[in-house]
CSV table of C-alpha atoms and ligand atoms in Angstrom, one decimal:
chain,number,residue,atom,x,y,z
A,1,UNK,CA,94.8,97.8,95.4
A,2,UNK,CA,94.4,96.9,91.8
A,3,UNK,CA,97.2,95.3,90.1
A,4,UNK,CA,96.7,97.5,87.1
A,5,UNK,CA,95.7,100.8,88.9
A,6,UNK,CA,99.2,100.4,90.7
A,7,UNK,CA,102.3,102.1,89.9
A,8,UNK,CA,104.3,101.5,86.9
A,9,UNK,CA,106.3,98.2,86.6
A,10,UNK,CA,109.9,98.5,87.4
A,11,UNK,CA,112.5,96.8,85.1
A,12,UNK,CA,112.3,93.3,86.8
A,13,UNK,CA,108.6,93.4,86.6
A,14,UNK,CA,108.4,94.8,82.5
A,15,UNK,CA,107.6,91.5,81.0
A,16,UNK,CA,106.1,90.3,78.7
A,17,UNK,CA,107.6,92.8,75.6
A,18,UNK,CA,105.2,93.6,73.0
A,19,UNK,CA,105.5,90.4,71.2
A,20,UNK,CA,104.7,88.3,74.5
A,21,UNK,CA,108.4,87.5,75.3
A,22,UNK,CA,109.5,86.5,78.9
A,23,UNK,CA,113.3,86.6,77.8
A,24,UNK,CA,112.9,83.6,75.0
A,25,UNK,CA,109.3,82.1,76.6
A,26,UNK,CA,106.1,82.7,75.8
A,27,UNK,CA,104.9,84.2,72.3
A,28,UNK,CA,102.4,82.9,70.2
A,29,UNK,CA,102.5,79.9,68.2
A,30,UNK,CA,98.9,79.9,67.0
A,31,UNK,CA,97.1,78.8,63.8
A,32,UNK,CA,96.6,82.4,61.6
A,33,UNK,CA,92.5,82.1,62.4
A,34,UNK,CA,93.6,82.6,65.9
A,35,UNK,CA,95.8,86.1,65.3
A,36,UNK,CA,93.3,87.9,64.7
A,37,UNK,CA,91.0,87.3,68.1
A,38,UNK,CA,94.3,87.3,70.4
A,39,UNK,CA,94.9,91.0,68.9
A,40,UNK,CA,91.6,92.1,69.7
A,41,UNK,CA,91.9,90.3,73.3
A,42,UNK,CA,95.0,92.4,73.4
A,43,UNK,CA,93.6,95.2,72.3
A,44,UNK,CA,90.8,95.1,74.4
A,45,UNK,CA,92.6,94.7,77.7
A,46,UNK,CA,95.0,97.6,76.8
A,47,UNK,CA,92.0,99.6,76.9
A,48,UNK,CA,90.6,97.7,80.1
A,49,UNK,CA,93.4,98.1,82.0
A,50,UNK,CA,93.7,102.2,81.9
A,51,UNK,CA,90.0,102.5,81.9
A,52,UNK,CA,89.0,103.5,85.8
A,53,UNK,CA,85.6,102.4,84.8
A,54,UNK,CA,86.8,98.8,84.2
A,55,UNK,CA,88.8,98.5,87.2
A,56,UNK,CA,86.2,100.3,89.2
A,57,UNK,CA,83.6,97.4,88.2
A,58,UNK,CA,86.3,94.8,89.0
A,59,UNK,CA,87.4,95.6,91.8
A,60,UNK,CA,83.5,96.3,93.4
A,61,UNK,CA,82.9,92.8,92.1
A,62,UNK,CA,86.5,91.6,94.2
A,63,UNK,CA,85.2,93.3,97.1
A,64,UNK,CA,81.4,92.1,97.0
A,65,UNK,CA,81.1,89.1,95.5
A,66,UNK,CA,84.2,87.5,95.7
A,67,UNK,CA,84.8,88.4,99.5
A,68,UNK,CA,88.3,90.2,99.1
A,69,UNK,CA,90.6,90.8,100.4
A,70,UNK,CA,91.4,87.7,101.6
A,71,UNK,CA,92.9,86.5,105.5
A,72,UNK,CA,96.4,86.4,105.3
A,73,UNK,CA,96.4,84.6,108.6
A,74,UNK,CA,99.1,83.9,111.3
A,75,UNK,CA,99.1,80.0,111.7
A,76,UNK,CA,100.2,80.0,115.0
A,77,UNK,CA,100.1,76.3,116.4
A,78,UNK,CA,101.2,74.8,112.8
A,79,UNK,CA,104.5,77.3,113.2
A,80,UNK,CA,105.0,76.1,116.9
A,81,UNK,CA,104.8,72.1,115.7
A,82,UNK,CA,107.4,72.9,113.1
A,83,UNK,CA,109.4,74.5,115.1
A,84,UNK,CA,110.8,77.3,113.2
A,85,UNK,CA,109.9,80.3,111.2
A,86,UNK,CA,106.4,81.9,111.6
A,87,UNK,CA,104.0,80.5,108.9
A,88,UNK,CA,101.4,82.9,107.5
A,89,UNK,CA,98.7,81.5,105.1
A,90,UNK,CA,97.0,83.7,102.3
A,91,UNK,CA,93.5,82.5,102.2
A,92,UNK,CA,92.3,82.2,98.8
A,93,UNK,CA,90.3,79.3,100.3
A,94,UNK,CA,88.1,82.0,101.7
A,95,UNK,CA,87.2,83.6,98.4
A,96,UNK,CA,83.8,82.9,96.0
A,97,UNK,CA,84.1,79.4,94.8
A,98,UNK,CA,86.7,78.0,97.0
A,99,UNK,CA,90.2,79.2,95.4
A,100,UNK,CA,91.6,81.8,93.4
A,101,UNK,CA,90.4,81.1,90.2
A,102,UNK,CA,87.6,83.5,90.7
A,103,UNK,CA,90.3,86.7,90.6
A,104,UNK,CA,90.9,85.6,86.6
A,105,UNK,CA,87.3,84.5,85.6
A,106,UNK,CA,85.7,87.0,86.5
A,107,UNK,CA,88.1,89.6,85.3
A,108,UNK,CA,87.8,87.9,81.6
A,109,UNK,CA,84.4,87.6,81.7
A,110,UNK,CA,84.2,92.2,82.7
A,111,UNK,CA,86.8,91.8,78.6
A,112,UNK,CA,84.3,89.5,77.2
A,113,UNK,CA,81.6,91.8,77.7
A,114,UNK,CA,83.5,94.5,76.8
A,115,UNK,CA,84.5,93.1,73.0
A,116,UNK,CA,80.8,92.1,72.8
A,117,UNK,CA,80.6,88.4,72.4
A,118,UNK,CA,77.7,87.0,74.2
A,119,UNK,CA,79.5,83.2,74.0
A,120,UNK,CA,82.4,81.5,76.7
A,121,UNK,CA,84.5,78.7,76.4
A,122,UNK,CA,86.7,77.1,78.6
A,123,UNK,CA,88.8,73.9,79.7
A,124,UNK,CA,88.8,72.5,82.8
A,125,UNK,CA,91.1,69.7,84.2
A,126,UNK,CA,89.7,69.2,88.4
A,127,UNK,CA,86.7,71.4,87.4
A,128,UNK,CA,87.5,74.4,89.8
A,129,UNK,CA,88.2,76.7,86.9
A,130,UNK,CA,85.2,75.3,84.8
A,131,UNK,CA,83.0,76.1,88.2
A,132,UNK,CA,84.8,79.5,88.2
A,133,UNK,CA,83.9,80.1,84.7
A,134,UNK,CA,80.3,79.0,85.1
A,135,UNK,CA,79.6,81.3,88.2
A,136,UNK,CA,81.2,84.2,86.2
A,137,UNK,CA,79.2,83.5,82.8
A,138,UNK,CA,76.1,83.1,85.3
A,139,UNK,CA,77.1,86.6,86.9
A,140,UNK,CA,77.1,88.3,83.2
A,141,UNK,CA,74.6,86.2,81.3
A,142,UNK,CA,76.9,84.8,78.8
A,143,UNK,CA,76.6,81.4,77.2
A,144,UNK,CA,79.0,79.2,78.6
A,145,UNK,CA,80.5,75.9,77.3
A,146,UNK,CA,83.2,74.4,79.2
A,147,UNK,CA,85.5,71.3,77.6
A,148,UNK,CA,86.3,68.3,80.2
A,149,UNK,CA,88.0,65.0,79.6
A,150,UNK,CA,85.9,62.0,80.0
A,151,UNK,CA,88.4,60.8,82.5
A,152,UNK,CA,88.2,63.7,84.4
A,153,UNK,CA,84.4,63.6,84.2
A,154,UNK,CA,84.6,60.5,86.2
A,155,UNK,CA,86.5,61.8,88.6
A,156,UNK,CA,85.5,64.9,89.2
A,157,UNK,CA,81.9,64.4,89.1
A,158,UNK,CA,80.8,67.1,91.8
A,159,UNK,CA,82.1,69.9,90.0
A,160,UNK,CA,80.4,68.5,86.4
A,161,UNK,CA,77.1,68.8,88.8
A,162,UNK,CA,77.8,72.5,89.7
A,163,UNK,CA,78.8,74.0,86.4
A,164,UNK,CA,75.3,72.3,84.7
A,165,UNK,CA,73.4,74.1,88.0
A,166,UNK,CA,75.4,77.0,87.0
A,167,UNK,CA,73.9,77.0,83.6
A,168,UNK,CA,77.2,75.8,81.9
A,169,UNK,CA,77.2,72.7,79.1
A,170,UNK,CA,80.0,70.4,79.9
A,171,UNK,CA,81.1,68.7,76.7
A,172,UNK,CA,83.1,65.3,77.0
A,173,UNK,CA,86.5,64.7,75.7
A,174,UNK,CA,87.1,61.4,74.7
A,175,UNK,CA,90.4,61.7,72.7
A,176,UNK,CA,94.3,61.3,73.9
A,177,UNK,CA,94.4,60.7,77.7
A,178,UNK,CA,90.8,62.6,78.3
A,179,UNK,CA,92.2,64.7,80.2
A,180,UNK,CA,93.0,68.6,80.6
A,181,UNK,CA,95.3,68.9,77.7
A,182,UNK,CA,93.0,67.2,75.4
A,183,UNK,CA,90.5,69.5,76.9
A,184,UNK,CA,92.7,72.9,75.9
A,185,UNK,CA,93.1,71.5,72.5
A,186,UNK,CA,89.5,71.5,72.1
A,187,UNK,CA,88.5,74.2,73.1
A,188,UNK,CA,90.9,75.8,70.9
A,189,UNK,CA,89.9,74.1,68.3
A,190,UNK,CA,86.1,75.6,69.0
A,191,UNK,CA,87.6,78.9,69.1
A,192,UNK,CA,88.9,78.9,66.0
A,193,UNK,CA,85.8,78.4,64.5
A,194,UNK,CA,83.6,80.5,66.9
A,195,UNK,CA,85.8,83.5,67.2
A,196,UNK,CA,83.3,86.5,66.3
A,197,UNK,CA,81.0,85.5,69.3
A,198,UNK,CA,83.3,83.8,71.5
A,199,UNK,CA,86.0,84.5,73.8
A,200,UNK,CA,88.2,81.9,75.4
A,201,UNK,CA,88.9,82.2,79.2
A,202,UNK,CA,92.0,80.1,79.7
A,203,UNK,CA,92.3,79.4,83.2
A,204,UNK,CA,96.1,79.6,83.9
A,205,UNK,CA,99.0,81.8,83.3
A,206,UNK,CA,99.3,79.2,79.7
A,207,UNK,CA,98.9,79.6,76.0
A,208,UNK,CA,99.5,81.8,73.4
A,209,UNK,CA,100.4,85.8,74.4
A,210,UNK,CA,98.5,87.9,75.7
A,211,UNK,CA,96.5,85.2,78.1
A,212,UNK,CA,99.8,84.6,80.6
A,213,UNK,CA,99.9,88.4,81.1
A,214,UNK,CA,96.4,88.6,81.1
A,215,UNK,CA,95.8,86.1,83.9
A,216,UNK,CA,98.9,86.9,86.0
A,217,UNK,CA,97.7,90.8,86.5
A,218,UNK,CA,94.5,90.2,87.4
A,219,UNK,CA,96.0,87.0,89.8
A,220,UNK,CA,98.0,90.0,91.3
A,221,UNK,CA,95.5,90.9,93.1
A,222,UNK,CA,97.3,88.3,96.1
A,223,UNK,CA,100.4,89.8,96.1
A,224,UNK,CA,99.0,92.9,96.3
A,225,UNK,CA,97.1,92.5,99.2
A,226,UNK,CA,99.5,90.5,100.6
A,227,UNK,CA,102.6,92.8,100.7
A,228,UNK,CA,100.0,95.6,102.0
A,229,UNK,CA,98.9,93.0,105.0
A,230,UNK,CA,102.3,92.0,105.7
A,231,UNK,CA,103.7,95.9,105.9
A,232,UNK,CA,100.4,96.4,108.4
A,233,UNK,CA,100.6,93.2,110.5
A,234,UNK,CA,104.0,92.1,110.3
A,235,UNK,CA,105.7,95.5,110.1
A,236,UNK,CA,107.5,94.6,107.4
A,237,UNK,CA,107.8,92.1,104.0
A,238,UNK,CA,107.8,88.8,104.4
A,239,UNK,CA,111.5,86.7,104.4
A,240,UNK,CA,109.7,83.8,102.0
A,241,UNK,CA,106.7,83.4,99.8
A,242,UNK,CA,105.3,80.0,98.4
A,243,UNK,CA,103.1,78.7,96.5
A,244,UNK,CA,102.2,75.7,94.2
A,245,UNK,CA,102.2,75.8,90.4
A,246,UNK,CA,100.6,73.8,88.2
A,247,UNK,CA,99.8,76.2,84.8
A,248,UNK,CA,101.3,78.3,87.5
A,249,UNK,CA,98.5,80.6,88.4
A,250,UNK,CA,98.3,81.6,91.9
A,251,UNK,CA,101.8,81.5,92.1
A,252,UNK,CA,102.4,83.7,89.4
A,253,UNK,CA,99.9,86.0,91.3
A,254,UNK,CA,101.5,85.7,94.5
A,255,UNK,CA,104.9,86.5,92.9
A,256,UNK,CA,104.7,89.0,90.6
A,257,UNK,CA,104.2,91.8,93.2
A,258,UNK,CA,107.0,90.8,94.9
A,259,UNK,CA,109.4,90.4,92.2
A,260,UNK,CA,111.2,93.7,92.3
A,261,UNK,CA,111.9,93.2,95.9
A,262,UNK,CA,115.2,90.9,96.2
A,263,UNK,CA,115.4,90.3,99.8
A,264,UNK,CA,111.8,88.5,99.8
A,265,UNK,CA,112.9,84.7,98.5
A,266,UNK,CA,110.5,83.3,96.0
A,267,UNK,CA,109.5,79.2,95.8
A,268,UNK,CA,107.4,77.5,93.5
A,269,UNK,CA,106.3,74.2,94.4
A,270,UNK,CA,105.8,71.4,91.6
A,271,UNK,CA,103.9,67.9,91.6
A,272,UNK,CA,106.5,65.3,92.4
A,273,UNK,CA,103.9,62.6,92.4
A,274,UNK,CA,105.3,59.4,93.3
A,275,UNK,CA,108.9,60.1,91.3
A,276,UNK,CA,111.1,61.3,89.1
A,277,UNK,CA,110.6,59.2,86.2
A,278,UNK,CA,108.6,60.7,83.7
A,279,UNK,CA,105.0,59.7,83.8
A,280,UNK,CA,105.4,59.8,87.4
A,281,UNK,CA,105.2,64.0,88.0
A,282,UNK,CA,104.2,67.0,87.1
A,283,UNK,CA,106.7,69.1,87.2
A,284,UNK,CA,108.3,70.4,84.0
A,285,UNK,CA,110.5,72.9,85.7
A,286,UNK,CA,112.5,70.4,87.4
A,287,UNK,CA,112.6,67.8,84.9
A,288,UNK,CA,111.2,69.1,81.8
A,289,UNK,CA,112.7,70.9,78.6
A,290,UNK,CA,111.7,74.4,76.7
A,291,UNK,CA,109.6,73.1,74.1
A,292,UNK,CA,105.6,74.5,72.9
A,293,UNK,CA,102.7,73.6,74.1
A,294,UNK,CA,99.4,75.2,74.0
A,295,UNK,CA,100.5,78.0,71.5
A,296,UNK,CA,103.7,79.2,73.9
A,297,UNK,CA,107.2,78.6,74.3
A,298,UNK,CA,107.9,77.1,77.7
A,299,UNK,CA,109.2,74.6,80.2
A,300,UNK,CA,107.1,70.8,79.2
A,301,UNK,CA,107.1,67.5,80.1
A,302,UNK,CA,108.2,65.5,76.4
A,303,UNK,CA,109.4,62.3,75.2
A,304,UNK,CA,112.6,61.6,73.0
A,305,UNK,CA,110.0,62.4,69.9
A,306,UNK,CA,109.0,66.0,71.6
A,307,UNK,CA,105.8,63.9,72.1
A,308,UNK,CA,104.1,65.4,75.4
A,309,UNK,CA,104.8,63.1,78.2
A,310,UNK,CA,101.5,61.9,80.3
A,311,UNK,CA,101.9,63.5,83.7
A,312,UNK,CA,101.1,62.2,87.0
A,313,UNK,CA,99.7,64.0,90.6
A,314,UNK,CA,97.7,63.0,93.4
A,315,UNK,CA,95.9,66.6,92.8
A,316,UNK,CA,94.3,67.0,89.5
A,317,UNK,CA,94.6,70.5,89.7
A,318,UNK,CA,98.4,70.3,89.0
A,319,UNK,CA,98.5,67.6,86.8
A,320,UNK,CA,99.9,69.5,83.6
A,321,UNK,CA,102.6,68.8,80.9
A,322,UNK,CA,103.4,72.4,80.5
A,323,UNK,CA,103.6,75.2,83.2
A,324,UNK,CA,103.1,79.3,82.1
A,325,UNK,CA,106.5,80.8,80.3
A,326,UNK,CA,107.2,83.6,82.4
A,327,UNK,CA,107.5,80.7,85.5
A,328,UNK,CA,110.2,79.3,82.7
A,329,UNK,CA,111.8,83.0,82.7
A,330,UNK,CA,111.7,83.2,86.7
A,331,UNK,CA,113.8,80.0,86.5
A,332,UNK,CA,116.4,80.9,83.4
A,333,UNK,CA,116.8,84.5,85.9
A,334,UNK,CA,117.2,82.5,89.0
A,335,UNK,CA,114.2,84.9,90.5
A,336,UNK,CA,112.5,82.2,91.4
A,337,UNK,CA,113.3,79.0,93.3
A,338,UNK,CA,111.5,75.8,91.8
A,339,UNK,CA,111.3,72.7,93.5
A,340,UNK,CA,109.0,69.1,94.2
A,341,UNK,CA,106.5,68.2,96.7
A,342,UNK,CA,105.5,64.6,95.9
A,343,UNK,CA,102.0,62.9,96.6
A,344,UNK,CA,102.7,61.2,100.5
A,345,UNK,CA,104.0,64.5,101.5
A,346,UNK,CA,101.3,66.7,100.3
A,347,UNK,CA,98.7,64.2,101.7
A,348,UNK,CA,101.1,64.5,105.4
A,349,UNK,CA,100.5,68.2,105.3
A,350,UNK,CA,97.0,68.4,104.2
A,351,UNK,CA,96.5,66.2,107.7
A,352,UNK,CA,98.8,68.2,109.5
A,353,UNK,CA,97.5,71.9,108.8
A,354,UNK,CA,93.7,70.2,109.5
A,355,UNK,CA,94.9,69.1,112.9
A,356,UNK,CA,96.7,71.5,113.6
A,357,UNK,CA,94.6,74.7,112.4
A,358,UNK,CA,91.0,73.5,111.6
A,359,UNK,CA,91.8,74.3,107.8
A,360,UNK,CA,91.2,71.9,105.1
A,361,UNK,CA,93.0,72.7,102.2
A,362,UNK,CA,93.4,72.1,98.4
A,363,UNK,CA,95.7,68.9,97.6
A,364,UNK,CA,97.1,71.5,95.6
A,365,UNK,CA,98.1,73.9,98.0
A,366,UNK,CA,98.9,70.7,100.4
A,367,UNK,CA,101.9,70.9,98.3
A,368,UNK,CA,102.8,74.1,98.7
A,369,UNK,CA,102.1,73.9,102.9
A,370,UNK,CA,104.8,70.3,103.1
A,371,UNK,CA,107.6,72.2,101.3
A,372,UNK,CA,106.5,75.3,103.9
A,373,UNK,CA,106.6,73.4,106.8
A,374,UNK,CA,109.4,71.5,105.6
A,375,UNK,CA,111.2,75.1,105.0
A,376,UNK,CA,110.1,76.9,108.3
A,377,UNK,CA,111.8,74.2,110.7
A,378,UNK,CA,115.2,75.4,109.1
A,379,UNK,CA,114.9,78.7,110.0
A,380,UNK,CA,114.9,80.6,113.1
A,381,UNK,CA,111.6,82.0,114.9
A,382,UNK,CA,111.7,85.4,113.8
A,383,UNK,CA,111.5,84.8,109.9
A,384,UNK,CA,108.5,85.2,108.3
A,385,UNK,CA,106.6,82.7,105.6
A,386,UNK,CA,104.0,83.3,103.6
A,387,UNK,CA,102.2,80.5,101.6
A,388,UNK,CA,99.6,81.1,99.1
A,389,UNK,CA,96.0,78.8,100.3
A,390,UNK,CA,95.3,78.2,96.9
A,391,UNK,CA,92.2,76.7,97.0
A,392,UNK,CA,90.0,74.5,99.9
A,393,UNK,CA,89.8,70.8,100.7
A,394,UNK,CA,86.1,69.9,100.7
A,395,UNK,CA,86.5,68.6,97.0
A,396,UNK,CA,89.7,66.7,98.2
A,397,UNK,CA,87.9,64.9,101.0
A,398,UNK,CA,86.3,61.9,99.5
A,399,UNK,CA,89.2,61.0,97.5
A,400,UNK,CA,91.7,61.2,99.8
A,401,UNK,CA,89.5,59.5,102.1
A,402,UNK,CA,89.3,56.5,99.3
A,403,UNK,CA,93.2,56.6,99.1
A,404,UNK,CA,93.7,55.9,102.9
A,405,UNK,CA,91.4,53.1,102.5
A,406,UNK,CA,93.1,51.7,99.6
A,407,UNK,CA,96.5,52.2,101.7
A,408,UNK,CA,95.2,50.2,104.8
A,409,UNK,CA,94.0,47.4,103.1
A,410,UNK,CA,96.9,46.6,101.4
A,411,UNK,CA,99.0,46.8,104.5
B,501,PLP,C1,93.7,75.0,89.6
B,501,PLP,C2,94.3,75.1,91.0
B,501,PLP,C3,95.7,75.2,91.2
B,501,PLP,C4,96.7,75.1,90.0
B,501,PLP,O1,96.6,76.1,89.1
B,501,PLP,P1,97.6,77.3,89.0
B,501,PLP,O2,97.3,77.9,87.7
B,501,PLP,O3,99.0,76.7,89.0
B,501,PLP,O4,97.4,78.2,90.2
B,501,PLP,C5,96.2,75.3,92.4
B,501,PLP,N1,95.4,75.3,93.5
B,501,PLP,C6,94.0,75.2,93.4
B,501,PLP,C7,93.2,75.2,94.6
B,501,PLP,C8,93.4,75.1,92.1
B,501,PLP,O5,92.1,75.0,92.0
């Protein structure tokens, strides 16, 4: 089931309004150059979204290329060591690519297409959503550019090697930290001066309206299937659903469908790194203030000044100042649950679900899986939680294998 193609959204679920508000987050604090693309964007999707052609294409693509729907998989031995509730995983790991990014890409590159540029840009932070963006432009044969930090260059160098095989130019980013938020200012910066033949594809539920509606719908897509694969092999919803949130993507995704439903508990799971003093974390739900960033209103990490903090995680996937402005709604409506999940823990549970299930996942989604586990011990064997399997481990490996030996020889 399409996300779009499903019924109409009930009153918890009718955000953003037409001026991109979630409550008082979101919007669109953008130069005046960029007003006119993000109307067309708007504009274009509109049309998208009730045109069965469009969602005929996308969803033919889901099925065939990306490999959905995904598992959503009973994780039998993992529930018995933690002693608790049953733990179900939604296996984005499974899809094209490795996570979820896929679902969004490939959806904005079907809008690209449609408003007839021939040119992508994108930032990337880890390099999952520049890989995502790559496979996508090399799907449609659009030009692709993607904008990386040098930092993040270095550190991420087998994705840098994919998106070049993909066809994609990776250009450095040497100012600020180098890293993903210097990388989303220029790109924007390119798009304001590329906007007739170029369409940005942000990769989170971030920026200025109508991108975190934009990306959350076609993330639906997990929810979706996952409420329908619950109903057919549980017999019912689930009691809890999790998930990690860095721009706050898959979560969003994983949420939205669920949203309208009371009795299902949401939990969103933030970087806690190794603390809670800023520069330490990622998580500007828990310890952040409304501020903008990125062209929206939203929860963000910021100094005294409103300077953006720098931001620490052990993933580099969640290490961002900001996080997507309907999460900051979810949390002012008390919808949503936030909480921490700091480096050690993640790295316990990325062991744990290896050993215990034969999965390696995401550092990212390790974070989401520790406050599962965590969660499941506390609650008696016949609840049911489901946690959203972000993304795989393979690019995780190597550096996590580097931490353990950095660990054992200072001890
Ligand atoms: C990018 C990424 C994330 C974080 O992004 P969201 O927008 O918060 O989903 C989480 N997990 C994986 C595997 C990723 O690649």
């Amino acid at each position: 089931m399409n996300p779009s193609t499903a019924s109409e959204p009930t009153a918890s679920q009718n955000v953003p309004d037409a001026s991109g508000r979630f409550g008082p987050f979101g919007g669109r604090y953008v130069p005046e150059t960029l007003t006119y693309a993000l109307d067309q964007l708007l504009a274009a999707y509109d049309a998208a979204r009730n045109d069965p052609t469009f969602q005929a294409e996308l969803d033919g693509l889901l099925t065939h290329y990306v490999g959905r729907p995904s598992p959503l998989y009973h994780a039998q031995r993992l529930s018995q060591q933690c002693g608790g509730a049953q733990i179900w995983l939604k296996r984005e790991d499974l899809n094209h690519t490795g996570a979820h990014k896929i679902n969004n890409t490939l959806g904005q590159a079907l809008l690209t297409r449609r408003m007839g540029k021939s040119r992508v840009i994108a930032e990337t932070g880890a390099g999952q959503h520049g890989v995502a963006t790559a496979t996508a432009c090399a799907r449609f044969g659009l030009e692709c550019v993607v904008y990386m930090g040098s930092e993040d260059i270095r550190r991420q160098s087998p994705n840098v090697t994919s998106m070049r095989m993909l066809g994609a130019e990776v250009r450095p980013v040497t100012t600020g930290s180098r890293t993903l938020r210097d990388a989303i200012n220029d790109a924007m910066r390119d798009w304001m001066s590329s906007v007739e033949s170029t369409h940005y594809i942000i990769g989170s539920v971030v920026g200025p309206h109508p991108f975190p509606r934009i990306v959350r719908d076609f993330q639906s897509v997990i929810g979706c299937e996952t409420r329908e694969q619950c109903l057919r092999q549980l017999g019912r919803l689930p009691d809890r659903v999790v998930a990690c949130v860095g721009g706050g993507s898959n979560a969003a995704g994983m949420f939205y469908p669920f949203v309208d439903v009371p009795q299902v508990k949401l939990i969103g799971v933030e970087a806690g790194g190794r603390g809670s003093q800023p520069g330490d974390h990622a998580s500007p739900l828990t310890y952040g203030d409304p501020g903008i960033l990125h062209g929206s209103y939203s929860y963000v990490m910021q100094d005294a000044d409103g300077q953006t903090c720098d931001v620490h995680s052990i993933s580099a996937g969640l290490d961002y100042p900001g996080v997507g402005p309907e999460h900051s709604y979810w949390k002012a409506t008390g919808r949503v649950q936030y909480t921490t999940c700091g480096d050690q823990a993640a790295l316990d549970a990325f062991d744990s679900l290896a050993r215990s299930e034969g999965i390696l996942a995401a550092l990212e989604s390790s974070h989401a899986i520790a406050h599962t586990m965590q969660l499941a011990a506390q609650l008696p064997p016949h609840e049911a939680v489901v946690v959203c399997l972000s993304g795989r481990g393979d690019k995780d490996a190597a550096e996590i294998a580097r931490l353990r030996d950095s660990i054992a020889s200072r001890t």
